[in-house]
XYZ file of C-alpha atoms in Angstrom:
623
model
C 19.869 -52.359 -56.933
C 21.268 -55.766 -56.482
C 22.240 -54.730 -52.833
C 18.696 -53.913 -51.871
C 17.550 -57.011 -53.675
C 19.992 -59.164 -51.441
C 19.084 -57.250 -48.233
C 15.318 -57.973 -49.048
C 16.322 -61.949 -49.248
C 18.064 -61.419 -46.161
C 15.192 -60.053 -44.562
C 12.746 -62.559 -45.783
C 14.967 -65.334 -44.403
C 15.054 -63.781 -41.089
C 11.317 -63.427 -41.048
C 11.126 -67.479 -41.778
C 13.598 -67.976 -38.761
C 11.805 -65.549 -36.424
C 8.504 -67.379 -37.127
C 10.284 -70.748 -36.942
C 11.719 -70.100 -33.657
C 7.753 -69.306 -32.383
C 6.282 -72.328 -34.225
C 4.884 -74.851 -31.595
C 5.442 -72.612 -28.472
C 2.474 -71.030 -26.546
C 2.173 -67.243 -26.995
C 4.195 -65.481 -23.887
C 2.036 -63.768 -21.211
C 4.741 -61.253 -20.350
C 3.224 -57.631 -20.240
C 5.422 -54.293 -20.208
C 3.626 -51.390 -18.181
C 4.302 -47.798 -19.183
C 3.147 -46.319 -15.916
C 3.768 -42.561 -17.323
C 1.549 -43.203 -20.283
C -1.149 -45.473 -18.602
C -0.347 -48.077 -21.033
C 0.997 -51.517 -21.419
C 2.504 -53.551 -24.378
C 2.480 -57.537 -24.182
C 5.326 -59.811 -25.795
C 2.320 -61.148 -27.915
C 1.958 -57.664 -29.195
C 5.784 -57.382 -29.917
C 5.886 -60.933 -31.681
C 3.048 -59.635 -33.917
C 4.644 -56.191 -34.455
C 7.921 -57.942 -35.375
C 6.558 -60.055 -38.227
C 4.675 -57.195 -39.565
C 7.752 -55.081 -39.458
C 9.989 -57.569 -41.193
C 7.260 -58.031 -43.811
C 7.048 -54.225 -44.298
C 10.759 -54.182 -44.747
C 11.021 -57.163 -47.203
C 8.327 -55.079 -49.394
C 10.206 -51.626 -49.098
C 13.344 -53.019 -50.226
C 11.927 -55.004 -53.116
C 10.113 -51.823 -54.179
C 13.533 -50.078 -54.031
C 15.200 -52.528 -56.324
C 12.277 -52.563 -58.922
C 12.002 -48.589 -58.689
C 15.723 -48.355 -59.491
C 15.258 -50.884 -62.309
C 12.250 -48.901 -63.747
C 14.108 -45.825 -63.119
C 17.022 -47.223 -65.455
C 14.804 -48.419 -68.029
C 13.194 -44.638 -68.193
C 16.556 -43.152 -68.677
C 17.427 -45.739 -71.419
C 14.030 -44.642 -73.123
C 14.758 -41.073 -73.158
C 18.181 -41.008 -74.023
C 17.351 -43.194 -77.134
C 13.972 -41.729 -78.263
C 12.745 -38.429 -78.930
C 9.778 -37.952 -76.602
C 7.445 -35.528 -75.471
C 8.202 -33.744 -72.425
C 4.818 -34.985 -71.158
C 5.705 -38.830 -71.853
C 8.828 -38.386 -69.795
C 7.032 -36.849 -66.860
C 4.718 -39.829 -66.797
C 7.504 -42.406 -67.223
C 9.479 -40.860 -64.513
C 6.378 -41.008 -62.060
C 5.215 -44.441 -62.810
C 6.216 -45.896 -59.426
C 4.925 -42.691 -57.298
C 1.615 -42.028 -59.096
C -0.565 -45.246 -59.429
C -2.836 -43.962 -62.139
C 0.006 -43.920 -64.727
C 0.266 -47.834 -65.188
C -3.199 -47.378 -67.051
C -1.809 -45.021 -69.847
C -1.864 -46.964 -72.782
C 0.638 -44.573 -74.466
C 3.372 -45.405 -72.014
C 3.305 -49.027 -72.420
C 3.360 -48.406 -76.321
C 6.597 -46.108 -75.666
C 8.431 -48.243 -73.110
C 7.168 -51.654 -72.130
C 10.380 -52.321 -70.079
C 9.496 -49.609 -67.750
C 5.876 -50.268 -67.264
C 6.102 -53.821 -66.489
C 8.675 -53.148 -63.364
C 5.815 -50.318 -62.490
C 3.012 -52.975 -62.323
C 5.071 -55.244 -60.351
C 6.107 -52.275 -57.774
C 2.432 -51.586 -57.235
C 1.470 -55.370 -56.803
C 4.405 -56.179 -54.617
C 2.553 -54.864 -51.221
C 0.066 -58.089 -51.359
C 2.858 -60.419 -50.391
C 3.141 -58.156 -47.454
C -0.335 -58.894 -46.340
C 0.090 -62.680 -46.738
C 3.214 -63.254 -44.932
C 2.516 -62.003 -41.689
C -0.744 -64.032 -41.667
C 1.357 -67.516 -42.047
C 1.852 -67.250 -38.278
C -1.467 -67.858 -36.308
C -2.327 -69.400 -33.085
C -4.335 -72.672 -32.591
C -5.685 -75.194 -30.055
C -3.443 -78.414 -29.914
C -4.135 -81.264 -27.777
C -1.256 -83.075 -25.845
C -2.372 -86.487 -24.695
C -0.173 -88.232 -21.925
C -1.347 -91.504 -19.891
C -0.710 -92.001 -16.398
C -1.752 -94.108 -13.238
C -3.583 -92.093 -10.455
C -6.701 -92.339 -8.258
C -10.169 -91.759 -9.442
C -13.635 -91.640 -8.046
C -15.136 -95.036 -7.218
C -17.558 -96.692 -5.069
C -16.338 -98.770 -2.129
C -18.847 -101.791 -1.589
C -16.568 -102.908 1.173
C -16.973 -99.666 3.152
C -19.463 -99.504 6.207
C -20.561 -96.146 5.249
C -23.792 -97.539 3.175
C -25.813 -99.074 5.919
C -26.907 -97.674 9.277
C -26.430 -101.112 11.549
C -26.947 -99.973 15.041
C -26.159 -102.621 17.763
C -28.751 -104.417 19.996
C -26.948 -105.392 23.088
C -27.512 -108.903 24.746
C -25.876 -111.919 25.303
C -24.572 -111.766 21.805
C -24.606 -108.515 20.066
C -26.893 -108.028 17.216
C -26.120 -105.540 14.469
C -29.419 -104.933 12.875
C -30.120 -103.230 9.569
C -32.093 -100.132 10.051
C -31.876 -97.622 7.308
C -29.224 -96.365 4.511
C -26.712 -93.643 5.479
C -27.654 -90.265 4.780
C -24.974 -89.951 2.130
C -26.510 -92.860 0.122
C -30.239 -91.491 0.560
C -29.214 -88.301 -0.741
C -27.294 -89.389 -3.610
C -29.769 -91.875 -4.862
C -32.577 -89.626 -4.373
C -30.808 -87.013 -6.364
C -29.899 -89.204 -9.346
C -33.346 -90.800 -9.484
C -34.859 -87.377 -9.624
C -32.617 -86.107 -12.053
C -32.933 -89.472 -14.220
C -29.145 -88.880 -14.917
C -25.879 -89.848 -13.552
C -24.912 -86.876 -11.084
C -21.729 -84.738 -11.766
C -18.417 -86.857 -10.625
C -15.643 -84.677 -9.869
C -12.281 -85.208 -11.845
C -9.046 -83.584 -11.178
C -8.438 -83.038 -15.110
C -10.866 -81.311 -17.144
C -10.099 -82.940 -20.336
C -9.656 -86.904 -19.402
C -10.622 -90.300 -20.179
C -10.587 -93.391 -17.937
C -12.381 -96.790 -17.682
C -13.553 -98.651 -14.523
C -14.501 -102.363 -14.539
C -16.067 -103.464 -11.166
C -19.089 -105.522 -9.785
C -21.854 -103.868 -8.508
C -25.868 -104.323 -8.098
C -28.177 -103.934 -10.985
C -32.012 -104.454 -11.305
C -33.668 -106.904 -13.769
C -37.173 -106.355 -14.729
C -39.456 -108.639 -15.901
C -43.455 -108.670 -16.517
C -45.784 -110.687 -14.440
C -47.855 -112.833 -16.899
C -51.502 -111.808 -17.157
C -52.637 -115.565 -16.785
C -50.451 -116.511 -13.776
C -52.061 -117.189 -10.348
C -49.689 -114.465 -9.129
C -51.173 -111.795 -11.342
C -54.794 -112.921 -10.497
C -53.930 -112.711 -6.674
C -52.470 -109.053 -6.990
C -55.594 -108.127 -9.061
C -57.874 -109.148 -6.431
C -55.896 -107.831 -3.604
C -56.031 -104.365 -5.166
C -59.980 -104.912 -5.988
C -60.295 -105.605 -2.327
C -58.382 -102.317 -1.283
C -60.550 -100.233 -3.317
C -64.135 -101.176 -2.104
C -65.612 -100.025 1.110
C -68.308 -101.761 3.221
C -71.187 -100.635 0.860
C -69.590 -102.152 -2.005
C -68.735 -98.723 -3.469
C -65.067 -98.254 -4.763
C -63.605 -95.451 -2.485
C -60.167 -95.509 -4.196
C -58.732 -95.810 -7.637
C -55.250 -96.475 -8.284
C -52.935 -95.548 -11.098
C -49.928 -96.398 -9.497
C -48.832 -98.747 -6.908
C -45.177 -100.230 -5.862
C -44.442 -102.074 -3.089
C -41.955 -105.071 -1.957
C -42.778 -108.406 -0.813
C -42.857 -109.503 2.917
C -41.947 -112.375 4.904
C -45.254 -114.216 4.189
C -47.013 -112.201 1.382
C -46.005 -110.458 -1.912
C -49.103 -108.720 -2.352
C -49.257 -104.983 -2.385
C -51.916 -104.521 0.504
C -51.240 -107.581 2.617
C -52.736 -106.454 5.931
C -56.565 -106.601 5.953
C -58.987 -106.240 8.722
C -61.987 -108.066 7.931
C -64.310 -105.835 10.234
C -63.598 -102.547 8.729
C -62.291 -103.116 5.475
C -59.237 -101.041 6.197
C -56.262 -101.470 4.195
C -52.724 -100.007 4.818
C -50.929 -98.816 1.910
C -47.374 -100.177 0.971
C -44.514 -98.780 3.324
C -41.887 -101.430 3.687
C -39.278 -100.500 1.069
C -36.858 -103.404 1.259
C -37.319 -106.906 1.009
C -37.975 -109.916 1.551
C -35.639 -110.671 4.356
C -33.560 -114.138 4.384
C -31.217 -115.697 6.671
C -28.086 -115.053 4.845
C -26.762 -118.454 5.557
C -28.227 -120.095 2.172
C -27.480 -118.639 -1.033
C -30.205 -116.063 -2.175
C -32.721 -117.393 -4.804
C -35.236 -116.127 -6.967
C -37.693 -116.509 -4.147
C -35.803 -114.448 -1.596
C -33.809 -112.052 -3.531
C -34.504 -108.262 -3.091
C -37.112 -107.160 -5.237
C -39.728 -104.205 -6.116
C -43.058 -104.686 -7.814
C -44.468 -101.816 -9.847
C -47.814 -101.900 -11.143
C -49.550 -99.342 -14.092
C -53.244 -99.159 -13.805
C -54.370 -97.015 -16.677
C -58.037 -97.530 -15.772
C -57.629 -95.205 -12.923
C -61.113 -93.462 -12.806
C -63.077 -91.046 -10.189
C -66.425 -91.077 -9.135
C -68.612 -93.175 -6.835
C -68.589 -96.276 -8.854
C -70.382 -99.363 -7.490
C -67.614 -101.931 -7.496
C -69.638 -105.078 -6.095
C -73.157 -106.360 -6.478
C -74.265 -109.594 -4.801
C -70.468 -110.559 -4.273
C -69.488 -110.185 -7.945
C -67.229 -107.564 -9.061
C -69.024 -105.264 -11.539
C -67.545 -104.105 -14.781
C -66.867 -100.654 -14.001
C -64.440 -102.282 -11.126
C -62.941 -104.627 -13.669
C -62.285 -101.710 -15.920
C -60.104 -99.991 -13.438
C -57.610 -102.939 -13.666
C -57.936 -103.123 -17.389
C -54.450 -103.162 -19.002
C -52.754 -103.637 -15.638
C -49.253 -104.060 -16.228
C -46.986 -105.585 -13.142
C -43.127 -105.556 -13.108
C -41.017 -107.466 -10.946
C -37.666 -106.242 -10.658
C -35.114 -108.321 -8.810
C -31.728 -107.242 -7.937
C -28.586 -109.212 -9.068
C -24.636 -108.830 -8.865
C -23.063 -107.866 -12.210
C -20.232 -106.385 -13.971
C -20.042 -102.852 -14.877
C -17.889 -101.268 -17.562
C -17.985 -97.635 -17.209
C -16.064 -95.305 -19.688
C -15.472 -91.866 -18.381
C -14.756 -88.720 -20.751
C -14.423 -85.157 -19.512
C -14.169 -82.585 -22.223
C -13.556 -79.101 -20.578
C -15.063 -80.499 -17.402
C -18.188 -81.935 -19.081
C -18.868 -85.354 -18.119
C -19.977 -88.322 -20.310
C -20.216 -91.656 -19.124
C -20.997 -94.623 -21.154
C -22.126 -97.463 -18.833
C -22.632 -100.863 -19.780
C -23.350 -104.225 -17.760
C -22.524 -107.956 -18.606
C -24.310 -110.813 -17.032
C -26.424 -111.533 -14.190
C -24.040 -113.236 -11.831
C -26.249 -114.313 -8.741
C -29.197 -113.116 -6.753
C -28.815 -110.625 -3.787
C -30.984 -110.878 -0.539
C -31.966 -108.791 2.131
C -29.725 -109.720 5.375
C -31.546 -108.075 8.183
C -28.591 -108.091 10.805
C -25.267 -109.681 11.790
C -24.841 -111.175 14.869
C -21.943 -112.283 17.319
C -18.816 -110.700 19.013
C -17.166 -110.977 15.641
C -19.987 -110.513 13.110
C -17.329 -109.923 9.812
C -15.263 -112.861 10.564
C -15.455 -115.898 8.837
C -12.956 -117.824 11.484
C -13.011 -115.690 14.562
C -11.256 -118.636 16.294
C -8.283 -119.399 13.762
C -5.207 -120.907 15.294
C -2.146 -118.629 15.889
C -0.280 -117.959 12.431
C -3.277 -118.526 10.459
C -4.454 -115.257 8.803
C -8.228 -114.158 9.762
C -10.743 -114.443 7.111
C -13.223 -111.990 6.734
C -16.749 -111.859 5.372
C -16.289 -109.256 2.823
C -19.444 -110.664 0.986
C -21.551 -109.576 4.080
C -20.138 -106.006 4.112
C -20.814 -105.657 0.253
C -24.519 -107.228 0.711
C -25.176 -104.473 3.193
C -23.820 -101.808 0.731
C -26.155 -103.303 -2.144
C -29.397 -103.469 0.370
C -28.806 -99.873 1.426
C -28.857 -98.665 -2.405
C -31.924 -100.880 -2.832
C -33.672 -99.399 0.119
C -32.826 -95.874 -0.784
C -34.010 -96.651 -4.301
C -37.394 -98.326 -3.121
C -37.980 -95.139 -0.914
C -38.418 -93.143 -4.121
C -40.769 -95.399 -5.681
C -42.812 -97.450 -2.983
C -46.173 -96.024 -2.636
C -49.403 -95.280 -4.678
C -50.819 -92.625 -6.926
C -54.596 -92.721 -6.418
C -57.897 -90.828 -6.662
C -60.666 -90.590 -4.328
C -64.323 -91.775 -5.397
C -65.664 -88.375 -4.891
C -63.985 -86.388 -7.232
C -61.299 -85.778 -4.870
C -57.763 -84.897 -5.834
C -55.149 -87.289 -6.525
C -53.440 -88.840 -3.277
C -49.848 -89.509 -3.848
C -47.681 -91.305 -1.584
C -44.618 -91.888 -3.520
C -41.641 -89.996 -4.846
C -42.340 -91.602 -7.968
C -44.007 -88.548 -9.545
C -40.724 -86.726 -9.402
C -38.673 -89.109 -11.529
C -38.480 -89.879 -15.244
C -40.880 -92.699 -14.719
C -43.648 -90.406 -15.024
C -42.864 -89.950 -18.762
C -42.911 -93.538 -19.386
C -45.686 -95.190 -21.852
C -47.214 -96.935 -18.901
C -47.574 -93.772 -16.576
C -47.971 -90.864 -19.260
C -51.705 -90.958 -18.582
C -51.048 -89.626 -14.833
C -49.775 -86.233 -16.025
C -52.874 -85.347 -18.089
C -55.321 -87.103 -15.513
C -58.127 -84.873 -14.390
C -61.122 -85.637 -12.259
C -64.701 -85.490 -13.685
C -64.521 -81.730 -13.836
C -62.066 -78.982 -13.207
C -61.464 -75.503 -14.311
C -59.095 -76.372 -17.156
C -61.673 -79.210 -18.346
C -64.540 -76.499 -18.370
C -62.324 -73.954 -20.277
C -61.271 -76.591 -22.815
C -65.025 -77.325 -23.456
C -65.935 -73.741 -23.856
C -63.003 -71.393 -25.209
C -65.284 -68.144 -24.319
C -64.502 -68.735 -20.611
C -60.574 -68.082 -20.952
C -58.802 -67.059 -24.199
C -55.311 -68.198 -23.241
C -54.118 -71.743 -24.287
C -52.186 -74.130 -21.837
C -49.735 -76.766 -22.706
C -51.202 -80.298 -23.331
C -49.221 -82.913 -22.045
C -47.656 -85.455 -24.376
C -49.607 -88.830 -24.483
C -47.729 -90.497 -27.182
C -44.419 -91.611 -25.189
C -42.838 -95.077 -26.133
C -40.331 -95.252 -23.248
C -41.115 -98.477 -21.296
C -41.256 -98.420 -17.540
C -38.785 -101.454 -17.567
C -35.979 -99.766 -19.046
C -36.502 -96.623 -17.213
C -36.565 -98.502 -13.926
C -33.311 -100.259 -14.590
C -31.606 -97.340 -16.126
C -32.534 -95.179 -13.109
C -30.962 -97.890 -10.685
C -27.836 -97.964 -12.683
C -27.466 -94.141 -12.959
C -28.267 -93.904 -9.098
C -25.679 -96.551 -8.333
C -22.735 -95.069 -10.305
C -23.845 -91.517 -8.922
C -22.561 -92.927 -5.489
C -19.253 -92.091 -6.836
C -20.094 -88.512 -6.442
C -20.175 -88.734 -2.693
C -16.852 -88.184 -0.673
C -18.281 -90.613 2.142
C -18.461 -93.567 -0.333
C -15.000 -93.321 -1.702
C -12.378 -96.005 -1.122
C -9.935 -95.882 2.132
C -6.829 -96.457 0.430
C -5.171 -97.528 3.453
C -7.712 -100.567 3.535
C -6.667 -104.067 2.554
C -9.682 -104.003 0.162
C -8.827 -100.882 -1.553
C -8.953 -100.906 -5.279
C -5.938 -100.244 -7.530
C -5.012 -97.073 -9.368
C -6.499 -96.518 -12.735
C -4.975 -95.664 -16.094
C -6.004 -91.840 -16.880
C -5.609 -90.441 -20.295
C -5.529 -86.679 -20.017
C -5.995 -84.338 -22.976
C -5.091 -80.956 -21.924
C -5.345 -78.301 -24.806
C -3.115 -75.377 -25.307
C -2.932 -72.497 -27.478
C 0.447 -72.403 -29.606
C 1.753 -70.425 -32.419
C 1.088 -72.301 -35.965
C 3.482 -71.258 -38.524
C 2.944 -71.989 -42.258
C 6.282 -71.944 -43.697
C 5.112 -72.933 -47.187
C 2.687 -70.418 -47.439
C 5.206 -67.867 -46.436
C 7.983 -68.919 -49.090
C 5.435 -69.136 -51.732
C 4.454 -65.626 -51.218
C 8.001 -64.449 -51.043
C 9.171 -66.668 -53.717
C 6.692 -64.990 -56.078
C 7.601 -61.592 -54.839
C 11.193 -62.262 -55.304
C 10.719 -63.810 -58.687
C 8.889 -61.092 -60.179
C 11.329 -58.657 -58.687
C 14.267 -60.550 -60.295
C 12.238 -60.350 -63.550
C 11.570 -56.588 -63.078
C 15.607 -56.087 -62.629
C 16.506 -57.659 -65.833
C 15.439 -54.538 -67.916
C 17.110 -52.376 -65.421
C 20.474 -54.136 -65.646
C 20.357 -54.123 -69.237
C 19.411 -50.329 -69.414
C 22.568 -49.824 -67.104
C 24.750 -51.688 -69.424
C 23.308 -49.836 -72.667
C 23.449 -46.446 -70.897
C 26.913 -46.780 -69.868
C 26.079 -46.329 -66.019
C 23.565 -45.876 -63.683
C 21.077 -42.770 -63.612
C 19.033 -41.355 -60.988
C 16.290 -39.019 -60.592
C 18.441 -36.554 -58.149
C 18.174 -33.055 -58.901
C 22.069 -32.818 -59.654
C 21.731 -35.599 -62.484
C 18.857 -33.628 -64.007
C 20.919 -30.397 -63.853
C 23.642 -32.007 -65.738
C 21.513 -33.894 -68.268
C 19.679 -30.747 -69.087
C 22.910 -29.049 -70.225
C 23.363 -31.651 -73.088
C 19.327 -32.246 -74.221
C 17.794 -30.595 -77.046
C 14.240 -29.260 -76.942
C 12.125 -28.933 -80.204
C 11.483 -25.384 -79.112
C 13.169 -22.825 -76.833
C 11.476 -22.294 -73.471
C 9.783 -19.138 -72.936
C 10.807 -17.023 -70.055
C 7.248 -17.418 -68.587
C 8.167 -21.253 -68.413
C 11.497 -21.084 -66.553
C 9.911 -20.834 -63.204
C 9.039 -24.589 -63.119
C 5.566 -24.399 -61.422
C 2.760 -26.940 -61.620
C 1.072 -27.697 -63.709
C 3.066 -27.172 -66.802
C 1.367 -25.511 -69.544
C 0.316 -27.350 -72.841
C 3.260 -25.596 -74.993
C 5.566 -27.289 -72.535
C 4.154 -30.432 -72.301
C 4.243 -30.790 -76.121
C 7.869 -30.022 -76.504
C 10.003 -32.878 -77.765
C 12.989 -34.112 -75.791
C 16.022 -35.543 -77.620
C 19.687 -36.484 -76.712
C 22.524 -36.087 -78.900
C 24.262 -39.148 -80.250
C 27.137 -40.009 -77.920
C 29.305 -42.956 -77.099
C 26.604 -44.499 -75.183
C 23.899 -45.017 -77.733
C 21.882 -43.283 -80.173
C 18.277 -41.929 -80.660
C 15.725 -42.307 -83.018
C 13.206 -39.651 -83.692
C 9.530 -40.406 -83.175
C 7.022 -38.250 -84.992
C 4.348 -36.325 -82.938
C 1.476 -38.352 -84.598
C 3.130 -41.561 -83.409
C 3.263 -40.546 -79.848
C -0.337 -39.367 -79.844
C -1.801 -42.531 -81.233
């Protein structure tokens, strides 16, 4: 009994040591193949099976100790009391027949035997808990190091297309953005979000601080001369020679030219022909003087919610009609100018999913449109420097070309018009604006649900019997301003350039940025061992087992030795017991179940050196 209890303690300690050796380590990936059986066994399965086996062995040895204790208490009871044979049968099977623990008569007869029996049956609970103290969990392990990350190199010549015009002095004229810039800006503007920027680490964070271009928009005051000039110019573009409005605009975007900042600067008086906006970058300036509010790159965007279809008379006797003026009612004109600013971009990747928190601080200076660079050394500030003096390069000029390439690509997405003809024609769209989130703003939300005078949808809406289906209605309650959307779209398009391999820094360049501090947070699956829970479970099991052993140890002393339920022990004891009545020949075969006469026999031991018995009346046993 004591040996098995001590061995159970050793097994519990081994269980703890085994789990402690696994704690904090990743589960092994080793697999053992059994080719002949077409089966395999992983090291992970072996670890789990080992823990379960140790829990089972601890439980088994503790139950053996408890069973031995209950056995000694049972012998003490039958040696010192006169008991029915049925009662002795039940006492001797309390650890093998579960239902015996609910026999109230046994509790009255021998509490010292029944209490260990209850512990015996409850002990397996510990074997359920202890294997569960080893689990697996995700943990993060942070580390910080310096490495290269995706960036934008505004000192790269990969932004602008600058073909040379040969002559006495070469002229490198700006033509269009490079294809990588056009594609990236278009994708970022249409999607309305920053494009996916690759990261070498699926769980990482870093911060970039750099200067870059930004758009800042402001509304043209309705009472200003510029607003009146724009309104007049739009009205002139709508009217034909008969005074009828041939076109009504809902959206107009343009960039100013050298001599005019109007949306329709080219007018032919003879035939009233107006060319729609087509230039996507402007106005140009010489690049010698500093850019100012008058010559900075900018973009105009106008919203005209009064757009209407139908042959409307716009002018009578040289005066604009009210219908014509209504088409310009509530017109909003925004001027978005380019500045240099400071970006702070916080990149976070969780399982490869990108999240970028972008902020800008300050508007440092205007950025103008430089149409060309001239000379044999167009990027040098001091091409004739003396020997020994380092040549100074015009880094600002290269950055300017990069900025205007971005502005040009962005302008190509917005410049143009959305209009409707005078005679119920369809909408005419000469802009990519309808592919962008700008269409969902408060100022342009009306374009989504705009219908000409009559259409199949309007007919169905007015007469439901024509079609029993229901179409989705365009929302008309947007509160997002076009100013914030334009500014946000430009920022997103600028940051999206980091996704293009062609626009990354060449780290052999003297202008290459330094490496960036990166914090990576890889997630690992490791074993997690709850040692406290294991020892609480085992501590309770060991404690109640120890208490259950006390009656057994006392019984060994009172019995003068240890007894078992071995057949040899029963044979030896049977020679000295007294039965209340002799067994009949038909009862000596020992078959189950025993007859009622046999069960009601009383068994008593003669008084010996090791104790005495007290006779219990039959009535007392049956109560």
